[in-house]
């Protein structure tokens, strides 16, 4: 019924208990999860997990926060993207919150990912933090709209959401929508049309209420669906079914 559109099952908090993670997903009605890559060093593990489990998928990319990671080029990303079960390029994007200028390398890395996505014909998974304006500018300059994708763990304003929707992108909400202080974000989520809305955990981080502060995992994506259902005056299962349909269409699975 639910699909977790963004998690990191290869991180040490979860990698040692994949059987448990999968079992709890089943118990919570979570049919699948996209295991998102953050470095090329990590990619073999990310891909292997997806290749070993029919309800997991993988991405390939180097996250903007990983300054010291091996730098990807277009050809490498495109080649890795051809491996079985790889359905997206990312996560990529800009983060001016964790790291400070000069960040020319980060903007260039983002451009490389968009070029790779266009060449591979795969959607993008985009992370943006304290950098919305530059993120949108680079998306436009590099014609990210040719492939589309998702703005993951969305925490920006309604205007930024609308700009991303105009570029053909989807908006994914995490457990942050369940946090007490996230009223502004709930208003954004209420305004995003169901046919462009995804749900995610970003596990092992950002566990939703009532698990806030603990290790997050894909089974908890149902709490995200529940929070969004409340905002839209719909049933939790309806959010699960609709967002799963959106996921399968976007990632072509
Ligand atoms: Ni992530």
CSV table of C-alpha atoms and ligand atoms in Angstrom, one decimal:
chain,number,residue,atom,x,y,z
A,1,UNK,CA,0.0,0.0,0.0
A,2,UNK,CA,2.9,2.4,0.9
A,3,UNK,CA,6.2,3.0,-0.8
A,4,UNK,CA,9.1,4.7,0.9
A,5,UNK,CA,10.5,6.9,-1.9
A,6,UNK,CA,13.8,7.7,-0.2
A,7,UNK,CA,15.8,5.9,2.5
A,8,UNK,CA,19.4,4.9,3.1
A,9,UNK,CA,19.4,1.2,4.0
A,10,UNK,CA,23.1,0.9,3.4
A,11,UNK,CA,23.9,3.2,6.3
A,12,UNK,CA,25.3,1.4,9.4
A,13,UNK,CA,22.2,2.1,11.5
A,14,UNK,CA,20.1,-0.2,9.2
A,15,UNK,CA,22.6,-2.3,7.1
A,16,UNK,CA,23.0,-4.9,9.8
A,17,UNK,CA,19.3,-5.6,10.1
A,18,UNK,CA,17.9,-5.7,6.6
A,19,UNK,CA,15.8,-8.8,7.3
A,20,UNK,CA,14.2,-7.0,10.2
A,21,UNK,CA,13.7,-3.9,8.2
A,22,UNK,CA,11.9,-5.9,5.4
A,23,UNK,CA,9.8,-7.8,7.9
A,24,UNK,CA,8.6,-4.6,9.6
A,25,UNK,CA,7.9,-3.1,6.2
A,26,UNK,CA,5.6,-6.0,5.5
A,27,UNK,CA,3.9,-5.7,8.8
A,28,UNK,CA,3.2,-2.0,8.2
A,29,UNK,CA,1.9,-2.4,4.6
A,30,UNK,CA,5.0,-0.9,3.1
A,31,UNK,CA,5.4,-2.6,-0.3
A,32,UNK,CA,8.7,-1.1,-1.4
A,33,UNK,CA,11.5,1.3,-0.8
A,34,UNK,CA,14.0,3.2,-2.9
A,35,UNK,CA,17.5,2.8,-1.4
A,36,UNK,CA,19.3,6.1,-2.2
A,37,UNK,CA,23.0,6.3,-2.9
A,38,UNK,CA,25.2,9.1,-1.5
A,39,UNK,CA,28.7,8.2,-2.7
A,40,UNK,CA,30.2,6.1,-5.4
A,41,UNK,CA,32.1,4.2,-2.7
A,42,UNK,CA,28.8,3.1,-1.2
A,43,UNK,CA,27.1,2.4,-4.6
A,44,UNK,CA,28.0,-1.4,-4.8
A,45,UNK,CA,26.2,-2.0,-1.5
A,46,UNK,CA,23.2,0.1,-2.5
A,47,UNK,CA,22.9,-1.7,-5.8
A,48,UNK,CA,23.4,-5.2,-4.3
A,49,UNK,CA,20.6,-4.7,-1.8
A,50,UNK,CA,18.2,-3.8,-4.6
A,51,UNK,CA,19.3,-6.7,-6.7
A,52,UNK,CA,18.8,-9.1,-3.9
A,53,UNK,CA,15.2,-7.9,-2.9
A,54,UNK,CA,12.4,-7.5,-5.4
A,55,UNK,CA,10.8,-4.7,-3.4
A,56,UNK,CA,13.9,-2.5,-3.2
A,57,UNK,CA,15.3,-0.2,-5.9
A,58,UNK,CA,18.5,1.8,-6.1
A,59,UNK,CA,19.8,5.1,-7.3
A,60,UNK,CA,23.3,6.3,-8.1
A,61,UNK,CA,24.8,9.6,-7.2
A,62,UNK,CA,27.1,11.6,-4.9
A,63,UNK,CA,25.4,13.8,-2.2
A,64,UNK,CA,26.3,17.5,-2.0
A,65,UNK,CA,27.4,17.1,1.6
A,66,UNK,CA,30.1,14.6,0.9
A,67,UNK,CA,33.0,16.9,-0.1
A,68,UNK,CA,35.6,14.2,0.2
A,69,UNK,CA,33.8,11.5,-1.8
A,70,UNK,CA,35.1,10.3,-5.2
A,71,UNK,CA,34.0,12.9,-7.7
A,72,UNK,CA,31.6,11.5,-10.3
A,73,UNK,CA,31.7,12.2,-14.0
A,74,UNK,CA,28.8,11.9,-16.5
A,75,UNK,CA,30.1,8.7,-18.1
A,76,UNK,CA,30.6,6.9,-14.7
A,77,UNK,CA,27.2,7.8,-13.5
A,78,UNK,CA,25.5,6.7,-16.8
A,79,UNK,CA,27.4,3.4,-16.8
A,80,UNK,CA,26.4,2.6,-13.2
A,81,UNK,CA,22.9,3.7,-13.9
A,82,UNK,CA,22.6,0.8,-16.4
A,83,UNK,CA,23.0,-1.8,-13.6
A,84,UNK,CA,19.8,-3.7,-12.9
A,85,UNK,CA,17.4,-2.1,-10.4
A,86,UNK,CA,18.9,1.4,-10.7
A,87,UNK,CA,15.9,3.7,-11.3
A,88,UNK,CA,17.2,7.2,-10.6
A,89,UNK,CA,20.2,9.6,-10.5
A,90,UNK,CA,20.9,11.1,-7.0
A,91,UNK,CA,20.8,12.1,-4.5
A,92,UNK,CA,22.3,15.3,-5.8
A,93,UNK,CA,21.6,19.0,-5.4
A,94,UNK,CA,22.9,21.9,-3.3
A,95,UNK,CA,23.4,22.3,0.4
A,96,UNK,CA,24.5,25.7,1.7
A,97,UNK,CA,23.5,24.9,5.3
A,98,UNK,CA,26.1,22.3,6.2
A,99,UNK,CA,28.9,23.6,4.0
A,100,UNK,CA,30.0,27.1,3.2
A,101,UNK,CA,31.4,28.9,0.2
A,102,UNK,CA,33.4,28.4,-1.9
A,103,UNK,CA,31.1,25.7,-3.2
A,104,UNK,CA,31.7,25.9,-7.0
A,105,UNK,CA,32.6,22.2,-6.8
A,106,UNK,CA,29.1,21.5,-5.4
A,107,UNK,CA,27.3,23.4,-8.1
A,108,UNK,CA,29.5,21.7,-10.8
A,109,UNK,CA,28.7,18.2,-9.2
A,110,UNK,CA,25.0,19.0,-9.4
A,111,UNK,CA,25.3,19.9,-13.1
A,112,UNK,CA,27.2,16.7,-13.8
A,113,UNK,CA,24.3,14.7,-12.2
A,114,UNK,CA,21.7,16.5,-14.3
A,115,UNK,CA,23.6,15.8,-17.5
A,116,UNK,CA,24.0,12.2,-16.5
A,117,UNK,CA,20.3,11.9,-15.8
A,118,UNK,CA,19.5,13.3,-19.2
A,119,UNK,CA,21.9,11.0,-20.9
A,120,UNK,CA,20.6,8.0,-19.0
A,121,UNK,CA,17.0,9.0,-19.4
A,122,UNK,CA,16.4,8.6,-15.6
A,123,UNK,CA,14.7,10.9,-13.1
A,124,UNK,CA,16.6,13.0,-10.6
A,125,UNK,CA,16.5,12.8,-6.8
A,126,UNK,CA,17.3,16.4,-5.6
A,127,UNK,CA,18.3,17.5,-2.2
A,128,UNK,CA,18.2,21.3,-1.5
A,129,UNK,CA,18.9,23.0,1.7
A,130,UNK,CA,19.3,26.8,2.2
A,131,UNK,CA,20.0,26.9,-1.6
A,132,UNK,CA,16.6,26.9,-3.3
A,133,UNK,CA,17.3,29.8,-5.6
A,134,UNK,CA,20.5,28.3,-7.0
A,135,UNK,CA,19.0,24.9,-7.1
A,136,UNK,CA,16.2,26.0,-9.3
A,137,UNK,CA,18.5,28.1,-11.5
A,138,UNK,CA,20.8,25.2,-12.2
A,139,UNK,CA,17.8,22.9,-12.8
A,140,UNK,CA,16.6,25.4,-15.5
A,141,UNK,CA,20.0,26.0,-17.0
A,142,UNK,CA,20.7,22.3,-17.3
A,143,UNK,CA,17.1,21.4,-18.5
A,144,UNK,CA,16.4,19.1,-15.7
A,145,UNK,CA,12.8,19.2,-16.8
A,146,UNK,CA,13.7,16.9,-19.7
A,147,UNK,CA,13.8,14.0,-17.2
A,148,UNK,CA,12.0,15.3,-14.1
A,149,UNK,CA,12.3,13.8,-10.8
A,150,UNK,CA,11.7,14.5,-7.1
A,151,UNK,CA,12.6,17.3,-4.6
A,152,UNK,CA,13.2,15.0,-1.7
A,153,UNK,CA,12.6,15.7,2.0
A,154,UNK,CA,11.0,18.9,1.0
A,155,UNK,CA,11.3,21.8,3.6
A,156,UNK,CA,11.1,24.9,1.4
A,157,UNK,CA,8.3,27.4,0.8
A,158,UNK,CA,5.2,27.1,-1.3
A,159,UNK,CA,6.8,29.3,-4.0
A,160,UNK,CA,9.7,26.9,-4.3
A,161,UNK,CA,7.3,23.9,-4.5
A,162,UNK,CA,5.4,25.6,-7.2
A,163,UNK,CA,8.6,26.4,-9.2
A,164,UNK,CA,9.6,22.8,-9.0
A,165,UNK,CA,6.1,21.6,-10.0
A,166,UNK,CA,6.3,24.0,-13.0
A,167,UNK,CA,9.5,22.2,-14.0
A,168,UNK,CA,7.6,18.9,-14.0
A,169,UNK,CA,9.1,17.8,-10.7
A,170,UNK,CA,7.5,15.9,-7.8
A,171,UNK,CA,7.6,16.8,-4.1
A,172,UNK,CA,8.4,14.3,-1.5
A,173,UNK,CA,7.6,14.8,2.2
A,174,UNK,CA,9.3,13.1,5.1
A,175,UNK,CA,8.5,12.7,8.8
A,176,UNK,CA,9.1,16.4,9.3
A,177,UNK,CA,5.4,16.9,8.4
A,178,UNK,CA,4.6,15.2,11.7
A,179,UNK,CA,6.8,17.5,13.8
A,180,UNK,CA,5.0,20.0,16.0
A,181,UNK,CA,6.9,23.1,14.7
A,182,UNK,CA,6.3,22.3,11.0
A,183,UNK,CA,3.0,24.1,10.4
A,184,UNK,CA,4.4,26.0,7.4
A,185,UNK,CA,5.5,22.8,5.8
A,186,UNK,CA,2.1,21.2,6.4
A,187,UNK,CA,0.5,24.1,4.5
A,188,UNK,CA,2.8,23.4,1.6
A,189,UNK,CA,2.0,19.7,1.7
A,190,UNK,CA,-1.7,20.5,1.7
A,191,UNK,CA,-1.3,22.5,-1.5
A,192,UNK,CA,0.8,19.9,-3.5
A,193,UNK,CA,-1.5,17.9,-5.8
A,194,UNK,CA,-1.7,14.2,-5.1
A,195,UNK,CA,-0.5,13.3,-8.6
A,196,UNK,CA,2.8,14.9,-7.8
A,197,UNK,CA,3.2,14.0,-4.2
A,198,UNK,CA,5.5,11.3,-2.8
A,199,UNK,CA,6.2,10.1,0.7
A,200,UNK,CA,9.5,9.1,2.3
A,201,UNK,CA,11.3,8.4,5.5
A,202,UNK,CA,14.9,9.5,4.7
A,203,UNK,CA,15.8,6.7,7.1
A,204,UNK,CA,17.8,6.3,9.3
A,205,UNK,CA,17.2,10.0,10.0
A,206,UNK,CA,14.1,12.1,10.8
A,207,UNK,CA,11.8,9.5,12.3
A,208,UNK,CA,8.2,10.7,12.3
A,209,UNK,CA,6.2,11.2,15.5
A,210,UNK,CA,5.6,9.0,17.5
A,211,UNK,CA,9.1,7.6,16.9
A,212,UNK,CA,10.9,11.0,16.7
A,213,UNK,CA,14.5,10.9,17.9
A,214,UNK,CA,14.9,7.1,17.3
A,215,UNK,CA,16.4,5.3,14.3
A,216,UNK,CA,14.0,5.8,11.4
A,217,UNK,CA,13.1,2.9,8.9
A,218,UNK,CA,10.9,2.5,5.9
A,219,UNK,CA,8.0,0.9,8.0
A,220,UNK,CA,7.4,4.3,9.5
A,221,UNK,CA,6.5,5.9,6.1
A,222,UNK,CA,2.9,5.1,7.1
A,223,UNK,CA,3.0,7.8,9.7
A,224,UNK,CA,4.0,10.3,7.0
A,225,UNK,CA,1.0,9.2,4.9
A,226,UNK,CA,-1.2,9.6,7.9
A,227,UNK,CA,-0.1,13.2,8.5
A,228,UNK,CA,-0.7,14.1,4.9
A,229,UNK,CA,-4.0,12.3,4.9
A,230,UNK,CA,-5.2,14.5,7.7
A,231,UNK,CA,-4.1,17.7,5.9
A,232,UNK,CA,-6.0,16.7,2.8
A,233,UNK,CA,-9.1,15.2,4.6
A,234,UNK,CA,-8.5,11.8,3.0
A,235,UNK,CA,-7.9,8.3,4.3
A,236,UNK,CA,-4.4,7.2,5.0
A,237,UNK,CA,-4.6,4.3,2.7
A,238,UNK,CA,-5.7,6.5,-0.2
A,239,UNK,CA,-2.5,8.5,0.3
A,240,UNK,CA,-0.6,5.2,0.2
A,241,UNK,CA,-2.2,4.0,-2.9
A,242,UNK,CA,-2.0,7.3,-4.8
A,243,UNK,CA,1.6,8.0,-3.8
A,244,UNK,CA,2.6,4.5,-4.7
A,245,UNK,CA,1.1,5.0,-8.2
A,246,UNK,CA,3.0,8.2,-8.6
A,247,UNK,CA,6.2,6.5,-7.5
A,248,UNK,CA,5.8,3.6,-10.0
A,249,UNK,CA,5.1,6.0,-12.8
A,250,UNK,CA,8.0,8.4,-12.0
A,251,UNK,CA,10.6,5.6,-11.5
A,252,UNK,CA,9.1,3.4,-14.2
A,253,UNK,CA,8.8,0.3,-12.0
B,1,LIG,NI1,18.7,11.3,1.7
